[in-house]
Amino acid sequence: MSTHDAAPEATETPGAETPVRFDTKIAVLLREDLETWQRLNVTAFLVSGLGSQFPEIVGELYEDADAVGYLPMFRQPVLVFEGTKETLTTAHARVLSRALPRALFTSDLFATGNDRDNRAAVRAVATADLDLVGLAVYGPKNAVDKVMKGARMHP
């Protein structure tokens, strides 16, 4: 998975009043049977991987009126979807066949407490046997839409 596989962002015109449009999309797919705390935890973990590999999707630092600084965030929305276990399995196969940048979260990761154990838990399971509970993908809009086909927007 190369950091150069995704399409470039749309260009911005400083001071322009038209909304910025992006050629890319960030999407997260969550398994529908997760508890609320799990949905939030999985989403946070999944998107953290995207910003580290694609610095161009992270915007500028924020600053409030009192000159207090805040960390930058993604420059574009993160769309969150949900679906069945089968929907996740299908989306995973699609994202692999398209070689899109992706992050995954398996049910095994709820029992671990650190990055080393997380990576070992994923490494211990064959691709076809992963018990997926979350998947994040970044790439050209059309390709991401095809990966997410069959999923519904998270309520």
PDB file of C-alpha atoms in Angstrom:
ATOM      1  CA  MET A   1       0.000   0.000   0.000  1.00  0.00           C
ATOM      2  CA  SER A   2       1.783   3.114  -1.219  1.00  0.00           C
ATOM      3  CA  THR A   3       1.170   6.557   0.195  1.00  0.00           C
ATOM      4  CA  HIS A   4       0.962   7.801  -3.376  1.00  0.00           C
ATOM      5  CA  ASP A   5      -1.949   5.605  -4.555  1.00  0.00           C
ATOM      6  CA  ALA A   6      -4.744   8.062  -3.757  1.00  0.00           C
ATOM      7  CA  ALA A   7      -5.921  10.773  -6.116  1.00  0.00           C
ATOM      8  CA  PRO A   8      -4.785  14.341  -5.425  1.00  0.00           C
ATOM      9  CA  GLU A   9      -7.080  16.703  -3.566  1.00  0.00           C
ATOM     10  CA  ALA A  10      -9.119  19.309  -5.381  1.00  0.00           C
ATOM     11  CA  THR A  11      -7.475  22.680  -5.481  1.00  0.00           C
ATOM     12  CA  GLU A  12      -8.598  25.451  -3.192  1.00  0.00           C
ATOM     13  CA  THR A  13      -8.914  29.073  -4.218  1.00  0.00           C
ATOM     14  CA  PRO A  14      -8.015  31.356  -1.302  1.00  0.00           C
ATOM     15  CA  GLY A  15     -10.873  33.725  -0.531  1.00  0.00           C
ATOM     16  CA  ALA A  16     -13.254  31.972  -2.910  1.00  0.00           C
ATOM     17  CA  GLU A  17     -16.851  31.695  -1.704  1.00  0.00           C
ATOM     18  CA  THR A  18     -17.581  28.411  -3.436  1.00  0.00           C
ATOM     19  CA  PRO A  19     -17.217  25.345  -1.230  1.00  0.00           C
ATOM     20  CA  VAL A  20     -14.052  23.311  -1.492  1.00  0.00           C
ATOM     21  CA  ARG A  21     -14.669  20.048  -3.323  1.00  0.00           C
ATOM     22  CA  PHE A  22     -12.430  17.048  -2.831  1.00  0.00           C
ATOM     23  CA  ASP A  23     -11.588  14.361  -5.369  1.00  0.00           C
ATOM     24  CA  THR A  24     -11.077  11.951  -2.484  1.00  0.00           C
ATOM     25  CA  LYS A  25     -13.191  10.507   0.287  1.00  0.00           C
ATOM     26  CA  ILE A  26     -12.538   9.268   3.809  1.00  0.00           C
ATOM     27  CA  ALA A  27     -15.015   6.610   4.913  1.00  0.00           C
ATOM     28  CA  VAL A  28     -15.377   4.380   7.951  1.00  0.00           C
ATOM     29  CA  LEU A  29     -17.558   1.264   7.985  1.00  0.00           C
ATOM     30  CA  LEU A  30     -18.642  -0.118  11.355  1.00  0.00           C
ATOM     31  CA  ARG A  31     -20.346  -3.398  12.116  1.00  0.00           C
ATOM     32  CA  GLU A  32     -23.923  -2.663  13.135  1.00  0.00           C
ATOM     33  CA  ASP A  33     -23.894  -4.823  16.275  1.00  0.00           C
ATOM     34  CA  LEU A  34     -21.224  -2.801  18.118  1.00  0.00           C
ATOM     35  CA  GLU A  35     -22.011  -1.049  21.374  1.00  0.00           C
ATOM     36  CA  THR A  36     -21.845   2.757  21.339  1.00  0.00           C
ATOM     37  CA  TRP A  37     -18.484   2.937  23.139  1.00  0.00           C
ATOM     38  CA  GLN A  38     -17.072   0.396  20.685  1.00  0.00           C
ATOM     39  CA  ARG A  39     -18.249   2.413  17.659  1.00  0.00           C
ATOM     40  CA  LEU A  40     -16.531   5.519  18.973  1.00  0.00           C
ATOM     41  CA  ASN A  41     -13.353   3.679  19.909  1.00  0.00           C
ATOM     42  CA  VAL A  42     -13.109   1.838  16.590  1.00  0.00           C
ATOM     43  CA  THR A  43     -13.724   5.015  14.569  1.00  0.00           C
ATOM     44  CA  ALA A  44     -11.036   6.921  16.455  1.00  0.00           C
ATOM     45  CA  PHE A  45      -8.473   4.156  15.996  1.00  0.00           C
ATOM     46  CA  LEU A  46      -9.259   3.642  12.312  1.00  0.00           C
ATOM     47  CA  VAL A  47      -8.946   7.258  11.214  1.00  0.00           C
ATOM     48  CA  SER A  48      -5.733   7.757  13.192  1.00  0.00           C
ATOM     49  CA  GLY A  49      -3.931   5.588  10.667  1.00  0.00           C
ATOM     50  CA  LEU A  50      -5.024   7.637   7.675  1.00  0.00           C
ATOM     51  CA  GLY A  51      -3.625  10.954   8.892  1.00  0.00           C
ATOM     52  CA  SER A  52      -0.259   9.384   9.645  1.00  0.00           C
ATOM     53  CA  GLN A  53       0.138   7.995   6.125  1.00  0.00           C
ATOM     54  CA  PHE A  54      -1.422  10.850   4.162  1.00  0.00           C
ATOM     55  CA  PRO A  55      -0.327  14.153   5.675  1.00  0.00           C
ATOM     56  CA  GLU A  56      -1.951  16.045   2.794  1.00  0.00           C
ATOM     57  CA  ILE A  57      -5.413  15.216   4.182  1.00  0.00           C
ATOM     58  CA  VAL A  58      -4.606  17.008   7.445  1.00  0.00           C
ATOM     59  CA  GLY A  59      -5.309  20.737   7.517  1.00  0.00           C
ATOM     60  CA  GLU A  60      -3.588  23.603   9.285  1.00  0.00           C
ATOM     61  CA  LEU A  61      -3.328  24.250  13.010  1.00  0.00           C
ATOM     62  CA  TYR A  62      -6.335  25.895  14.660  1.00  0.00           C
ATOM     63  CA  GLU A  63      -6.195  28.963  16.857  1.00  0.00           C
ATOM     64  CA  ASP A  64      -8.977  30.636  18.814  1.00  0.00           C
ATOM     65  CA  ALA A  65      -9.479  34.378  19.288  1.00  0.00           C
ATOM     66  CA  ASP A  66      -7.190  34.332  22.349  1.00  0.00           C
ATOM     67  CA  ALA A  67      -4.328  32.827  20.296  1.00  0.00           C
ATOM     68  CA  VAL A  68      -4.625  29.430  22.009  1.00  0.00           C
ATOM     69  CA  GLY A  69      -3.459  26.781  19.559  1.00  0.00           C
ATOM     70  CA  TYR A  70      -5.110  23.439  18.724  1.00  0.00           C
ATOM     71  CA  LEU A  71      -4.021  20.459  16.678  1.00  0.00           C
ATOM     72  CA  PRO A  72      -4.954  20.239  13.000  1.00  0.00           C
ATOM     73  CA  MET A  73      -7.716  17.917  11.835  1.00  0.00           C
ATOM     74  CA  PHE A  74      -8.657  16.322   8.545  1.00  0.00           C
ATOM     75  CA  ARG A  75      -9.352  18.851   5.798  1.00  0.00           C
ATOM     76  CA  GLN A  76     -12.405  16.955   4.625  1.00  0.00           C
ATOM     77  CA  PRO A  77     -15.363  15.190   6.247  1.00  0.00           C
ATOM     78  CA  VAL A  78     -15.141  11.610   7.468  1.00  0.00           C
ATOM     79  CA  LEU A  79     -18.241   9.699   6.397  1.00  0.00           C
ATOM     80  CA  VAL A  80     -19.289   6.953   8.802  1.00  0.00           C
ATOM     81  CA  PHE A  81     -21.311   3.974   7.606  1.00  0.00           C
ATOM     82  CA  GLU A  82     -22.634   0.828   9.224  1.00  0.00           C
ATOM     83  CA  GLY A  83     -23.438  -2.622   7.955  1.00  0.00           C
ATOM     84  CA  THR A  84     -23.656  -6.290   8.760  1.00  0.00           C
ATOM     85  CA  LYS A  85     -20.703  -8.603   9.221  1.00  0.00           C
ATOM     86  CA  GLU A  86     -21.246  -9.703   5.625  1.00  0.00           C
ATOM     87  CA  THR A  87     -21.205  -6.077   4.417  1.00  0.00           C
ATOM     88  CA  LEU A  88     -17.832  -5.594   6.120  1.00  0.00           C
ATOM     89  CA  THR A  89     -16.453  -8.798   4.603  1.00  0.00           C
ATOM     90  CA  THR A  90     -17.545  -7.673   1.128  1.00  0.00           C
ATOM     91  CA  ALA A  91     -16.143  -4.168   1.619  1.00  0.00           C
ATOM     92  CA  HIS A  92     -12.848  -5.649   2.822  1.00  0.00           C
ATOM     93  CA  ALA A  93     -12.575  -7.787  -0.319  1.00  0.00           C
ATOM     94  CA  ARG A  94     -13.352  -4.745  -2.477  1.00  0.00           C
ATOM     95  CA  VAL A  95     -10.799  -2.507  -0.770  1.00  0.00           C
ATOM     96  CA  LEU A  96      -8.126  -5.191  -1.179  1.00  0.00           C
ATOM     97  CA  SER A  97      -8.958  -5.762  -4.857  1.00  0.00           C
ATOM     98  CA  ARG A  98      -8.671  -2.017  -5.493  1.00  0.00           C
ATOM     99  CA  ALA A  99      -5.471  -1.713  -3.422  1.00  0.00           C
ATOM    100  CA  LEU A 100      -6.873   1.336  -1.636  1.00  0.00           C
ATOM    101  CA  PRO A 101      -5.299   2.638   1.575  1.00  0.00           C
ATOM    102  CA  ARG A 102      -7.155   1.043   4.477  1.00  0.00           C
ATOM    103  CA  ALA A 103      -7.142   0.474   8.196  1.00  0.00           C
ATOM    104  CA  LEU A 104      -8.946  -2.347   9.958  1.00  0.00           C
ATOM    105  CA  PHE A 105     -10.200  -3.168  13.419  1.00  0.00           C
ATOM    106  CA  THR A 106     -11.007  -6.740  14.402  1.00  0.00           C
ATOM    107  CA  SER A 107     -13.000  -8.014  17.366  1.00  0.00           C
ATOM    108  CA  ASP A 108      -9.747  -9.388  18.845  1.00  0.00           C
ATOM    109  CA  LEU A 109      -8.491  -5.831  19.395  1.00  0.00           C
ATOM    110  CA  PHE A 110     -11.089  -5.195  22.101  1.00  0.00           C
ATOM    111  CA  ALA A 111      -9.118  -7.615  24.311  1.00  0.00           C
ATOM    112  CA  THR A 112      -5.700  -6.006  23.811  1.00  0.00           C
ATOM    113  CA  GLY A 113      -4.304  -2.929  25.456  1.00  0.00           C
ATOM    114  CA  ASN A 114      -1.428  -1.705  23.313  1.00  0.00           C
ATOM    115  CA  ASP A 115      -0.180  -1.346  19.768  1.00  0.00           C
ATOM    116  CA  ARG A 116       2.210  -4.314  19.920  1.00  0.00           C
ATOM    117  CA  ASP A 117      -0.547  -6.691  21.025  1.00  0.00           C
ATOM    118  CA  ASN A 118      -2.962  -5.197  18.479  1.00  0.00           C
ATOM    119  CA  ARG A 119      -0.560  -5.907  15.629  1.00  0.00           C
ATOM    120  CA  ALA A 120       0.117  -9.431  16.932  1.00  0.00           C
ATOM    121  CA  ALA A 121      -3.628 -10.140  17.142  1.00  0.00           C
ATOM    122  CA  VAL A 122      -4.138  -9.142  13.507  1.00  0.00           C
ATOM    123  CA  ARG A 123      -1.003 -10.980  12.360  1.00  0.00           C
ATOM    124  CA  ALA A 124      -2.247 -14.225  13.960  1.00  0.00           C
ATOM    125  CA  VAL A 125      -5.338 -14.449  11.716  1.00  0.00           C
ATOM    126  CA  ALA A 126      -5.495 -15.202   7.983  1.00  0.00           C
ATOM    127  CA  THR A 127      -7.068 -12.477   5.830  1.00  0.00           C
ATOM    128  CA  ALA A 128     -10.176 -14.537   5.055  1.00  0.00           C
ATOM    129  CA  ASP A 129     -10.702 -15.307   8.757  1.00  0.00           C
ATOM    130  CA  LEU A 130     -10.460 -11.773  10.162  1.00  0.00           C
ATOM    131  CA  ASP A 131     -13.460 -10.958  12.385  1.00  0.00           C
ATOM    132  CA  LEU A 132     -13.858  -7.392  11.136  1.00  0.00           C
ATOM    133  CA  VAL A 133     -15.754  -4.825  13.184  1.00  0.00           C
ATOM    134  CA  GLY A 134     -14.446  -1.729  11.416  1.00  0.00           C
ATOM    135  CA  LEU A 135     -12.760  -0.634   8.220  1.00  0.00           C
ATOM    136  CA  ALA A 136     -11.512   2.787   7.125  1.00  0.00           C
ATOM    137  CA  VAL A 137     -10.655   3.642   3.554  1.00  0.00           C
ATOM    138  CA  TYR A 138      -9.239   6.662   1.777  1.00  0.00           C
ATOM    139  CA  GLY A 139      -9.038   7.233  -1.944  1.00  0.00           C
ATOM    140  CA  PRO A 140     -10.773   8.543  -5.043  1.00  0.00           C
ATOM    141  CA  LYS A 141     -14.476   9.190  -4.411  1.00  0.00           C
ATOM    142  CA  ASN A 142     -15.766   6.674  -6.962  1.00  0.00           C
ATOM    143  CA  ALA A 143     -13.533   3.877  -5.687  1.00  0.00           C
ATOM    144  CA  VAL A 144     -14.486   4.501  -2.059  1.00  0.00           C
ATOM    145  CA  ASP A 145     -18.172   4.601  -3.020  1.00  0.00           C
ATOM    146  CA  LYS A 146     -17.797   1.185  -4.676  1.00  0.00           C
ATOM    147  CA  VAL A 147     -16.138  -0.227  -1.562  1.00  0.00           C
ATOM    148  CA  MET A 148     -18.978   1.085   0.637  1.00  0.00           C
ATOM    149  CA  LYS A 149     -21.760  -0.143  -1.655  1.00  0.00           C
ATOM    150  CA  GLY A 150     -24.410  -1.892   0.430  1.00  0.00           C
ATOM    151  CA  ALA A 151     -23.538  -0.031   3.625  1.00  0.00           C
ATOM    152  CA  ARG A 152     -25.808   2.658   5.047  1.00  0.00           C
ATOM    153  CA  MET A 153     -24.931   5.973   6.637  1.00  0.00           C
ATOM    154  CA  HIS A 154     -24.482   5.662  10.381  1.00  0.00           C
ATOM    155  CA  PRO A 155     -27.516   7.096  12.193  1.00  0.00           C
TER     156      PRO A 155
END
